[in-house]
Short mmCIF file of C-alpha atoms in Angstrom, two decimals:
data_model
loop_
_atom_site.label_atom_id
_atom_site.label_comp_id
_atom_site.label_asym_id
_atom_site.label_seq_id
_atom_site.Cartn_x
_atom_site.Cartn_y
_atom_site.Cartn_z
CA MET K 1 18.94 18.20 -6.91
CA THR K 2 16.88 15.42 -5.75
CA LEU K 3 16.01 14.10 -2.24
CA LEU K 4 16.73 10.51 -2.16
CA ALA K 5 15.98 7.94 0.56
CA LEU K 6 17.49 4.44 -0.19
CA GLY K 7 17.67 1.46 2.05
CA ILE K 8 16.66 -2.10 3.31
CA ASN K 9 14.56 -3.07 6.13
CA HIS K 10 12.89 -6.07 7.98
CA ARG K 11 10.25 -6.47 5.22
CA THR K 12 12.78 -6.28 2.27
CA ALA K 13 15.75 -8.27 3.46
CA SER K 14 16.58 -11.26 5.82
CA VAL K 15 18.46 -10.93 9.15
CA ALA K 16 21.47 -12.10 7.34
CA VAL K 17 21.45 -9.36 4.72
CA ARG K 18 20.56 -6.74 7.26
CA GLU K 19 23.59 -7.59 9.32
CA GLN K 20 25.90 -7.25 6.22
CA VAL K 21 24.54 -3.85 5.27
CA ALA K 22 24.35 -2.35 8.84
CA PHE K 23 26.89 0.23 10.01
CA THR K 24 28.55 -0.29 13.14
CA PRO K 25 29.02 2.90 15.49
CA ALA K 26 32.77 2.77 14.61
CA GLN K 27 32.00 2.81 10.83
CA LEU K 28 29.55 5.40 10.83
CA ASP K 29 32.07 8.56 10.79
CA HIS K 30 33.95 7.16 8.01
CA ALA K 31 30.82 6.01 6.10
CA LEU K 32 29.29 9.54 6.24
CA GLU K 33 32.64 10.96 5.02
CA GLN K 34 32.85 8.81 2.04
CA LEU K 35 29.12 9.25 1.21
CA ARG K 36 29.22 12.92 1.48
CA GLY K 37 32.43 12.77 -0.71
CA LEU K 38 30.67 11.35 -3.59
CA SER K 39 30.51 13.79 -6.45
CA HIS K 40 26.84 13.16 -7.08
CA VAL K 41 25.95 13.70 -3.39
CA SER K 42 25.80 17.19 -1.79
CA GLU K 43 24.23 16.09 1.54
CA ALA K 44 23.77 12.85 3.46
CA ALA K 45 22.80 11.18 6.66
CA VAL K 46 22.77 7.42 7.62
CA LEU K 47 20.19 5.60 9.65
CA SER K 48 21.32 2.17 10.83
CA THR K 49 19.46 0.00 13.31
CA CYS K 50 18.87 -3.65 13.75
CA ASN K 51 15.87 -3.80 11.58
CA ARG K 52 16.85 -1.04 8.86
CA THR K 53 19.59 0.87 7.12
CA GLU K 54 18.61 3.89 5.34
CA LEU K 55 20.72 6.57 3.49
CA TYR K 56 19.17 10.08 3.00
CA CYS K 57 20.85 12.27 0.53
CA VAL K 58 20.49 15.14 -1.70
CA THR K 59 21.69 14.21 -5.07
CA ASP K 60 21.85 15.04 -8.81
CA ALA K 61 20.18 12.93 -11.53
CA ALA K 62 22.88 10.14 -11.30
CA GLY K 63 22.98 10.16 -7.66
CA GLU K 64 20.82 7.14 -7.02
CA GLN K 65 22.99 4.63 -8.76
CA ALA K 66 26.16 6.19 -7.46
CA VAL K 67 24.99 5.84 -3.87
CA LEU K 68 23.65 2.21 -4.45
CA GLU K 69 27.16 1.27 -5.91
CA TRP K 70 28.86 2.88 -2.88
CA LEU K 71 26.88 1.07 -0.41
CA GLY K 72 27.68 -2.11 -2.18
CA ARG K 73 31.64 -1.09 -2.21
CA PHE K 74 31.55 -0.31 1.49
CA HIS K 75 29.87 -3.66 2.51
CA ASN K 76 31.48 -5.83 -0.08
CA LEU K 77 28.06 -6.57 -1.85
CA SER K 78 27.14 -6.75 -5.40
CA VAL K 79 24.84 -4.07 -6.69
CA GLU K 80 22.58 -6.95 -7.96
CA GLU K 81 22.29 -8.44 -4.50
CA LEU K 82 21.40 -4.94 -2.87
CA THR K 83 18.88 -4.20 -5.67
CA ARG K 84 16.97 -7.37 -4.91
CA CYS K 85 16.07 -6.11 -1.30
CA ALA K 86 16.58 -2.32 -1.44
CA TYR K 87 14.04 0.36 -1.94
CA HIS K 88 14.20 3.94 -2.91
CA TYR K 89 12.12 7.03 -2.50
CA LEU K 90 12.44 10.40 -4.38
CA ASP K 91 11.60 14.02 -3.25
CA ASN K 92 7.88 13.97 -1.96
CA ASP K 93 7.97 10.29 -1.36
CA ALA K 94 11.16 10.31 0.33
CA ALA K 95 9.99 13.12 2.81
CA ARG K 96 6.80 11.07 3.49
CA HIS K 97 8.99 7.88 4.02
CA LEU K 98 11.33 9.74 6.58
CA MET K 99 8.14 10.84 8.57
CA ARG K 100 6.46 7.60 8.62
CA VAL K 101 9.71 5.86 9.88
CA ALA K 102 9.86 8.69 12.59
CA VAL K 103 6.64 7.90 14.12
CA GLY K 104 6.97 4.13 13.95
CA LEU K 105 4.48 3.50 11.05
CA ASP K 106 7.13 1.43 9.13
CA SER K 107 8.43 -0.24 12.12
CA MET K 108 8.08 -4.12 13.07
CA VAL K 109 6.13 -3.13 15.84
CA LEU K 110 3.61 -0.39 14.81
CA GLY K 111 4.10 2.81 16.66
CA GLU K 112 7.25 1.79 18.75
CA PRO K 113 8.86 5.01 19.97
CA GLN K 114 12.67 3.96 19.96
CA ILE K 115 13.05 4.67 16.42
CA LEU K 116 12.51 8.41 16.76
CA GLY K 117 15.50 8.51 19.25
CA GLN K 118 17.64 6.56 16.76
CA LEU K 119 16.62 8.80 14.10
CA LYS K 120 17.67 11.91 16.02
CA ASP K 121 21.02 10.29 16.74
CA ALA K 122 21.45 9.75 13.03
CA TYR K 123 20.57 13.44 12.57
CA GLN K 124 23.24 14.62 15.16
CA GLN K 125 25.82 12.67 13.81
CA ALA K 126 25.40 13.73 10.20
CA ARG K 127 25.41 17.31 11.60
CA GLN K 128 28.85 16.60 13.28
CA MET K 129 30.29 15.11 10.16
CA GLN K 130 29.05 18.16 8.06
CA GLY K 131 26.91 15.90 6.09
CA LEU K 132 23.79 18.24 6.45
CA GLY K 133 23.07 21.29 4.14
CA GLY K 134 20.00 23.35 4.05
CA GLU K 135 17.73 20.82 2.41
CA LEU K 136 18.34 17.92 4.82
CA GLU K 137 18.46 20.22 7.82
CA ARG K 138 15.09 21.55 7.31
CA LEU K 139 13.50 18.28 6.29
CA PHE K 140 14.81 16.64 9.53
CA GLN K 141 13.68 19.55 11.71
CA HIS K 142 10.08 19.40 9.99
CA THR K 143 10.02 15.72 10.48
CA PHE K 144 10.73 15.89 14.22
CA ALA K 145 7.91 18.53 14.47
CA VAL K 146 5.50 16.09 12.69
CA ALA K 147 6.53 13.06 14.86
CA LYS K 148 5.93 15.18 17.97
CA GLN K 149 2.36 16.35 16.69
CA VAL K 150 1.67 12.49 15.83
CA ARG K 151 2.79 11.36 19.47
CA THR K 152 0.62 14.27 21.04
CA GLU K 153 -2.40 13.98 19.12
CA THR K 154 -2.90 10.28 18.21
CA GLY K 155 -1.42 8.61 21.19
CA ILE K 156 0.23 5.89 18.95
CA GLY K 157 2.68 4.96 21.49
CA LYS K 158 0.55 4.79 24.48
CA ASN K 159 -0.68 1.14 24.07
CA PRO K 160 2.47 -1.04 23.64
CA VAL K 161 2.00 -4.20 21.92
CA SER K 162 4.87 -6.51 23.21
CA VAL K 163 4.41 -9.72 25.30
CA ALA K 164 6.43 -8.05 28.06
CA TYR K 165 4.04 -5.17 28.32
CA ALA K 166 0.88 -7.06 27.97
CA ALA K 167 2.25 -9.42 30.92
CA VAL K 168 2.60 -6.07 33.16
CA SER K 169 -0.66 -4.70 32.02
CA MET K 170 -2.48 -7.97 32.93
CA ALA K 171 -0.71 -7.65 36.52
CA SER K 172 -1.87 -4.19 36.95
CA ARG K 173 -5.49 -5.45 36.99
CA ILE K 174 -4.73 -7.53 40.12
CA PHE K 175 -2.56 -5.10 42.00
CA ASP K 176 -3.74 -1.72 42.58
CA ASP K 177 -0.58 -0.21 43.98
CA PHE K 178 2.63 -1.70 42.26
CA SER K 179 4.84 0.23 44.73
CA ARG K 180 3.94 -2.53 47.22
CA SER K 181 4.65 -5.26 45.24
CA ARG K 182 7.68 -7.61 44.84
CA ALA K 183 8.67 -9.15 41.53
CA LEU K 184 10.58 -12.13 40.76
CA LEU K 185 11.63 -12.38 36.90
CA ILE K 186 12.95 -15.66 35.84
CA GLY K 187 15.35 -15.61 32.86
CA ALA K 188 17.65 -12.88 31.69
CA GLY K 189 17.03 -12.43 27.96
CA GLU K 190 15.49 -9.59 26.02
CA THR K 191 11.84 -10.07 26.95
CA ILE K 192 12.64 -10.26 30.60
CA GLU K 193 14.61 -6.98 30.22
CA LEU K 194 11.65 -5.37 28.72
CA VAL K 195 9.55 -6.75 31.48
CA ALA K 196 11.78 -5.39 34.06
CA ARG K 197 11.75 -2.01 32.46
CA HIS K 198 7.92 -1.85 32.17
CA LEU K 199 7.53 -3.03 35.89
CA HIS K 200 10.09 -0.44 37.08
CA GLU K 201 8.18 2.24 35.19
CA ALA K 202 4.79 1.15 36.56
CA GLY K 203 6.29 1.57 40.08
CA VAL K 204 7.73 -1.79 41.14
CA ARG K 205 10.81 -1.06 43.18
CA GLN K 206 11.66 -4.49 44.44
CA LEU K 207 12.81 -6.62 41.66
CA THR K 208 14.71 -10.01 41.84
CA VAL K 209 16.10 -11.56 38.55
CA ALA K 210 16.89 -15.32 38.49
CA ASN K 211 19.16 -16.80 35.98
CA ARG K 212 21.31 -19.85 35.14
CA THR K 213 24.29 -17.44 35.55
CA ARG K 214 24.26 -14.83 38.09
CA GLU K 215 26.50 -12.52 35.94
CA ARG K 216 23.70 -12.40 33.30
CA ALA K 217 21.01 -11.68 35.88
CA GLU K 218 23.16 -8.82 37.45
CA LEU K 219 23.26 -7.06 33.93
CA VAL K 220 19.48 -6.73 33.83
CA SER K 221 18.71 -6.17 37.62
CA SER K 222 21.46 -3.78 38.24
CA ARG K 223 20.15 -1.04 35.82
CA LEU K 224 16.93 -0.98 37.83
CA GLY K 225 18.39 -1.42 41.45
CA GLY K 226 17.27 -4.94 41.62
CA LYS K 227 18.67 -8.09 42.86
CA ALA K 228 20.37 -10.93 40.97
CA ILE K 229 19.90 -14.62 42.06
CA THR K 230 20.61 -18.10 40.38
CA LEU K 231 17.81 -20.55 39.69
CA SER K 232 18.92 -22.57 42.65
CA GLU K 233 17.74 -19.73 45.03
CA ILE K 234 14.11 -19.51 43.55
CA PRO K 235 12.38 -21.21 46.36
CA GLY K 236 13.41 -18.71 48.93
CA ALA K 237 12.63 -15.61 46.39
CA LEU K 238 9.34 -17.23 45.60
CA GLU K 239 8.16 -17.01 49.37
CA GLU K 240 8.37 -12.93 48.91
CA ALA K 241 7.15 -12.62 45.32
CA ASP K 242 3.78 -11.10 44.52
CA ILE K 243 4.45 -11.16 40.80
CA VAL K 244 6.27 -13.81 39.10
CA ILE K 245 7.06 -13.79 35.10
CA SER K 246 9.33 -16.33 33.69
CA SER K 247 10.80 -16.50 30.09
CA THR K 248 13.61 -18.94 29.69
CA ALA K 249 14.83 -21.45 27.15
CA SER K 250 14.68 -24.46 29.46
CA PRO K 251 13.30 -27.58 27.97
CA LEU K 252 11.70 -28.64 31.41
CA PRO K 253 9.48 -26.70 33.77
CA ILE K 254 11.32 -24.53 36.52
CA LEU K 255 8.40 -24.03 38.86
CA GLY K 256 6.59 -27.15 39.89
CA LYS K 257 3.29 -27.26 41.75
CA GLY K 258 5.14 -28.57 44.98
CA MET K 259 7.56 -25.55 45.00
CA VAL K 260 4.78 -23.10 44.42
CA GLU K 261 2.54 -24.80 47.16
CA SER K 262 5.32 -24.72 49.86
CA ALA K 263 5.80 -20.92 49.11
CA LEU K 264 2.15 -20.14 49.47
CA LYS K 265 2.00 -21.74 52.75
CA LYS K 266 4.93 -19.40 54.07
CA ARG K 267 3.05 -16.43 52.39
CA ARG K 268 0.02 -17.22 54.39
CA HIS K 269 -1.92 -17.49 51.02
CA ARG K 270 -1.28 -13.98 49.91
CA PRO K 271 -2.26 -14.02 46.17
CA VAL K 272 0.55 -14.52 43.51
CA PHE K 273 0.20 -13.31 39.79
CA MET K 274 2.27 -15.60 37.50
CA VAL K 275 2.84 -15.31 33.78
CA ASP K 276 4.64 -17.95 31.92
CA ILE K 277 5.88 -16.35 28.64
CA ALA K 278 8.35 -19.52 27.72
CA VAL K 279 7.66 -21.92 25.00
CA PRO K 280 8.05 -24.84 26.23
CA ARG K 281 6.50 -23.68 29.71
CA ASP K 282 8.51 -22.77 32.58
CA ILE K 283 5.72 -23.25 35.04
CA GLU K 284 3.74 -26.37 35.44
CA PRO K 285 0.06 -26.09 34.26
CA GLU K 286 -1.01 -27.64 37.53
CA VAL K 287 0.26 -24.59 39.26
CA GLY K 288 -2.76 -22.72 38.04
CA GLU K 289 -5.05 -25.22 40.11
CA LEU K 290 -3.53 -23.79 43.44
CA ALA K 291 -5.76 -21.38 45.35
CA ASP K 292 -4.43 -17.75 45.45
CA VAL K 293 -2.52 -18.38 42.22
CA PHE K 294 -3.43 -16.49 39.00
CA LEU K 295 -1.43 -18.21 36.34
CA TYR K 296 -1.36 -16.95 32.53
CA THR K 297 0.23 -18.11 29.55
CA VAL K 298 1.29 -16.65 26.21
CA ASP K 299 -2.03 -17.40 24.70
CA ASP K 300 -3.79 -15.60 27.57
CA LEU K 301 -1.95 -12.49 26.70
CA GLU K 302 -3.07 -12.33 22.99
CA GLU K 303 -6.51 -10.66 24.11
CA VAL K 304 -4.45 -7.70 25.77
CA ILE K 305 -2.14 -7.53 22.82
CA GLU K 306 -4.80 -7.57 20.18
CA GLU K 307 -6.61 -4.91 21.95
CA ASN K 308 -3.66 -2.58 21.93
CA ARG K 309 -3.21 -3.44 18.17
CA ARG K 310 -6.58 -2.34 17.45
CA TYR K 311 -5.92 0.94 19.30
CA ARG K 312 -2.78 1.56 17.52
CA GLN K 313 -4.11 0.95 14.28
CA VAL K 314 -6.78 3.59 14.67
CA ALA K 315 -4.00 5.89 15.97
CA ALA K 316 -1.99 4.92 12.73
CA ASP K 317 -4.72 5.96 10.45
CA GLN K 318 -4.86 9.42 12.24
CA ALA K 319 -0.86 9.36 11.92
CA GLU K 320 -1.23 9.02 8.21
CA SER K 321 -3.37 11.95 7.86
CA LEU K 322 -1.09 14.08 9.82
CA ILE K 323 1.98 13.05 7.81
CA GLU K 324 0.21 13.86 4.56
CA HIS K 325 -0.41 17.25 5.95
CA GLY K 326 3.19 17.44 6.94
CA VAL K 327 4.24 16.43 3.34
CA SER K 328 2.19 19.10 1.91
CA SER K 329 3.45 21.92 4.31
CA TRP K 330 6.89 20.66 3.50
CA GLN K 331 6.24 20.95 -0.27
CA HIS K 332 4.76 24.41 0.22
CA GLU K 333 7.78 25.74 2.15
CA LYS K 334 10.15 24.06 -0.38
CA ARG K 335 8.35 25.86 -3.26
CA ILE K 336 8.48 29.12 -1.50
CA ARG K 337 12.22 28.63 -0.91
CA ASN K 338 12.95 27.73 -4.55
CA GLY K 339 10.96 30.94 -5.69
CA GLY K 340 13.10 32.81 -3.27
CA GLU K 341 16.32 31.27 -4.67
CA LEU K 342 15.20 32.02 -8.13
CA ILE K 343 14.30 35.65 -7.29
CA ARG K 344 17.61 35.91 -5.49
CA ASP K 345 19.65 34.55 -8.69
CA TYR K 346 17.71 36.87 -11.05
CA ARG K 347 18.33 40.02 -9.13
CA GLN K 348 22.03 39.23 -8.74
CA HIS K 349 22.08 38.83 -12.57
CA ALA K 350 20.32 42.02 -13.10
CA GLU K 351 22.42 43.82 -10.68
CA THR K 352 25.72 42.41 -12.53
CA LEU K 353 24.22 43.91 -15.73
CA ARG K 354 23.60 47.00 -14.08
CA ASP K 355 27.14 47.49 -12.58
CA GLN K 356 28.69 46.45 -15.93
CA SER K 357 26.78 49.23 -17.85
CA ARG K 358 27.19 51.78 -15.05
CA ASP K 359 31.00 51.22 -14.96
CA GLN K 360 31.25 51.58 -18.65
CA ALA K 361 29.14 54.98 -18.53
CA LEU K 362 31.33 56.05 -15.85
CA GLU K 363 34.37 55.63 -17.99
CA ARG K 364 33.01 57.40 -21.08
CA LEU K 365 32.01 60.53 -18.81
CA ALA K 366 35.55 60.30 -17.63
CA ARG K 367 36.74 60.56 -21.17
CA GLY K 368 34.77 63.57 -21.50
CA GLU K 369 32.01 62.17 -23.91
CA ASP K 370 28.60 63.77 -24.02
CA PRO K 371 26.57 63.15 -20.91
CA ALA K 372 23.37 63.01 -22.75
CA LYS K 373 24.75 60.46 -25.31
CA VAL K 374 26.27 58.50 -22.38
CA ILE K 375 22.99 58.28 -20.62
CA GLU K 376 21.13 57.35 -23.70
CA ARG K 377 23.73 54.64 -24.46
CA LEU K 378 23.40 53.41 -20.90
CA ALA K 379 19.83 53.08 -20.96
CA HIS K 380 19.83 51.39 -24.55
CA GLN K 381 22.58 48.94 -23.50
CA LEU K 382 21.04 48.00 -20.27
CA ALA K 383 17.67 47.24 -21.73
CA ASN K 384 19.30 45.02 -24.35
CA ARG K 385 21.36 43.24 -21.75
CA LEU K 386 18.19 42.55 -19.63
CA MET K 387 16.05 41.46 -22.63
CA HIS K 388 18.60 39.35 -24.36
CA GLN K 389 18.25 35.95 -22.28
CA PRO K 390 14.27 36.19 -21.96
CA THR K 391 14.08 37.02 -25.74
CA GLN K 392 16.32 34.00 -26.70
CA ALA K 393 14.48 31.84 -24.25
CA ILE K 394 11.08 32.71 -25.99
CA ARG K 395 12.43 32.17 -29.48
CA ASP K 396 13.75 28.65 -28.31
CA ALA K 397 10.52 27.60 -26.62
CA ALA K 398 8.49 28.67 -29.82
CA SER K 399 10.71 26.73 -32.00
CA GLN K 400 10.39 23.72 -29.78
CA GLU K 401 6.69 24.25 -29.15
CA GLN K 402 7.04 24.46 -25.43
CA HIS K 403 3.40 25.90 -24.89
CA ASP K 404 3.60 25.77 -21.13
CA LEU K 405 6.73 28.12 -21.12
CA LEU K 406 5.17 30.41 -23.91
CA GLU K 407 2.02 30.74 -21.71
CA ALA K 408 3.81 31.61 -18.47
CA ALA K 409 6.08 34.31 -20.25
CA PRO K 410 3.65 37.19 -20.48
CA ARG K 411 2.82 36.74 -16.62
CA LEU K 412 6.45 36.78 -15.76
CA LEU K 413 7.66 39.39 -18.26
CA LEU K 414 4.79 41.98 -18.84
CA PRO K 415 2.90 44.26 -16.73
CA VAL K 416 -0.48 42.88 -15.53
CA LYS K 417 -3.41 44.65 -17.48
CA PRO K 418 -6.22 45.84 -15.27
CA ALA K 419 -9.39 43.61 -15.58
CA PHE K 420 -11.50 46.71 -16.55
CA GLU K 421 -9.91 49.95 -18.15
CA LYS K 422 -11.81 53.05 -17.97
CA PRO K 423 -12.11 55.04 -21.45
CA ALA K 424 -9.89 58.05 -21.63
CA PRO K 425 -11.94 61.31 -20.80
CA THR K 426 -12.91 63.11 -23.95
CA ALA K 427 -12.42 67.07 -24.08
CA ASN K 428 -15.42 69.25 -23.44
CA ARG K 429 -16.61 70.50 -26.88
CA GLN K 430 -17.96 74.22 -27.25
CA LYS K 431 -21.41 74.14 -28.61
CA ASP K 432 -21.36 75.32 -32.19
CA ASN K 433 -24.14 77.98 -32.42
CA THR K 434 -22.96 79.09 -35.88
CA PRO K 435 -25.95 79.52 -38.13
CA ALA K 436 -26.05 76.93 -40.88
#
């Protein structure tokens, strides 16, 4: 059986294709049931996120093509269409790929931690659907252990590289104690959601989210105990804000110099940190000319982002080394298991032959045959039965010139000879004193 990892991701397929190949939560149980039901597949798990869809299977020799065809049927895509953007890994390469995915080395954002949680969800769902057998179960457990080691020893996820985190990181250079700071976030898209989460994790407890529609602002703010307002209410909120971060799709600036100047007077010139993540800009450039305002744009954040990228790349190189060690360890354990399975099967085979010979001997004894002859026949018969299969295999190997098998046969079948054998002791001879 072969370990197979087959899928597409953000590097190999466009968003449009990834959307077509993705499995919705409602589809996953049915998909796992179908995939596990293929005659060529004995174990299966499915990982499906916005950036990748991957199938991990234990299959026979024809399994890869069968899995690819099934994926096409499930999503109404041709095999040719999938082949153009799909990748596949087998055995050790498949294990290595799974470990790289788990630690974020194959992610769009290097080292991002969310993928490990998504992978654990995929593992749990596969277990619930009886998709996992011993091989995938052990591989996933080993992968999670390697991922934990990488996170602990390299710190690959400690320096986020998103614009949202860079904005919060820069704010921390100005405010020593975030717990006393009030934040005003303008917009309610994905970036502002990330900013709000990072601020909350950094200690900011007074968050206000302003958006064109209050409902959308409430979706972001309510999760973190914040307040939601509309854009028209910004002037009042600006008077209380120590941190202002804006990211909207507005074609015109939302914060003008006059509005900010008025708020500063009411704040008695307490400093305000502002980051304009939007393109086109949400905050007029002239706002940066005001005293007590620290205004930054996306371009200013690049230095922080690049520094964190460099740190993550160093950590990624360390992670690759740990993953190689993890793959070697998994290979070693698998070889030991395979050896154990072979020993078990061989012993079962020998015990079956033993039982057959014993039963036949007991029958002869019950019929009153000579015990000495029964035992002699038992020994002869058992020896012949045990030697038959290896003898035939050696003959076949010799006729087909399978030299590797012939070289291994003596080590497997014959007792090991001592490296040095002492000569047999000679009997003491009496000195012959007979005269010549």
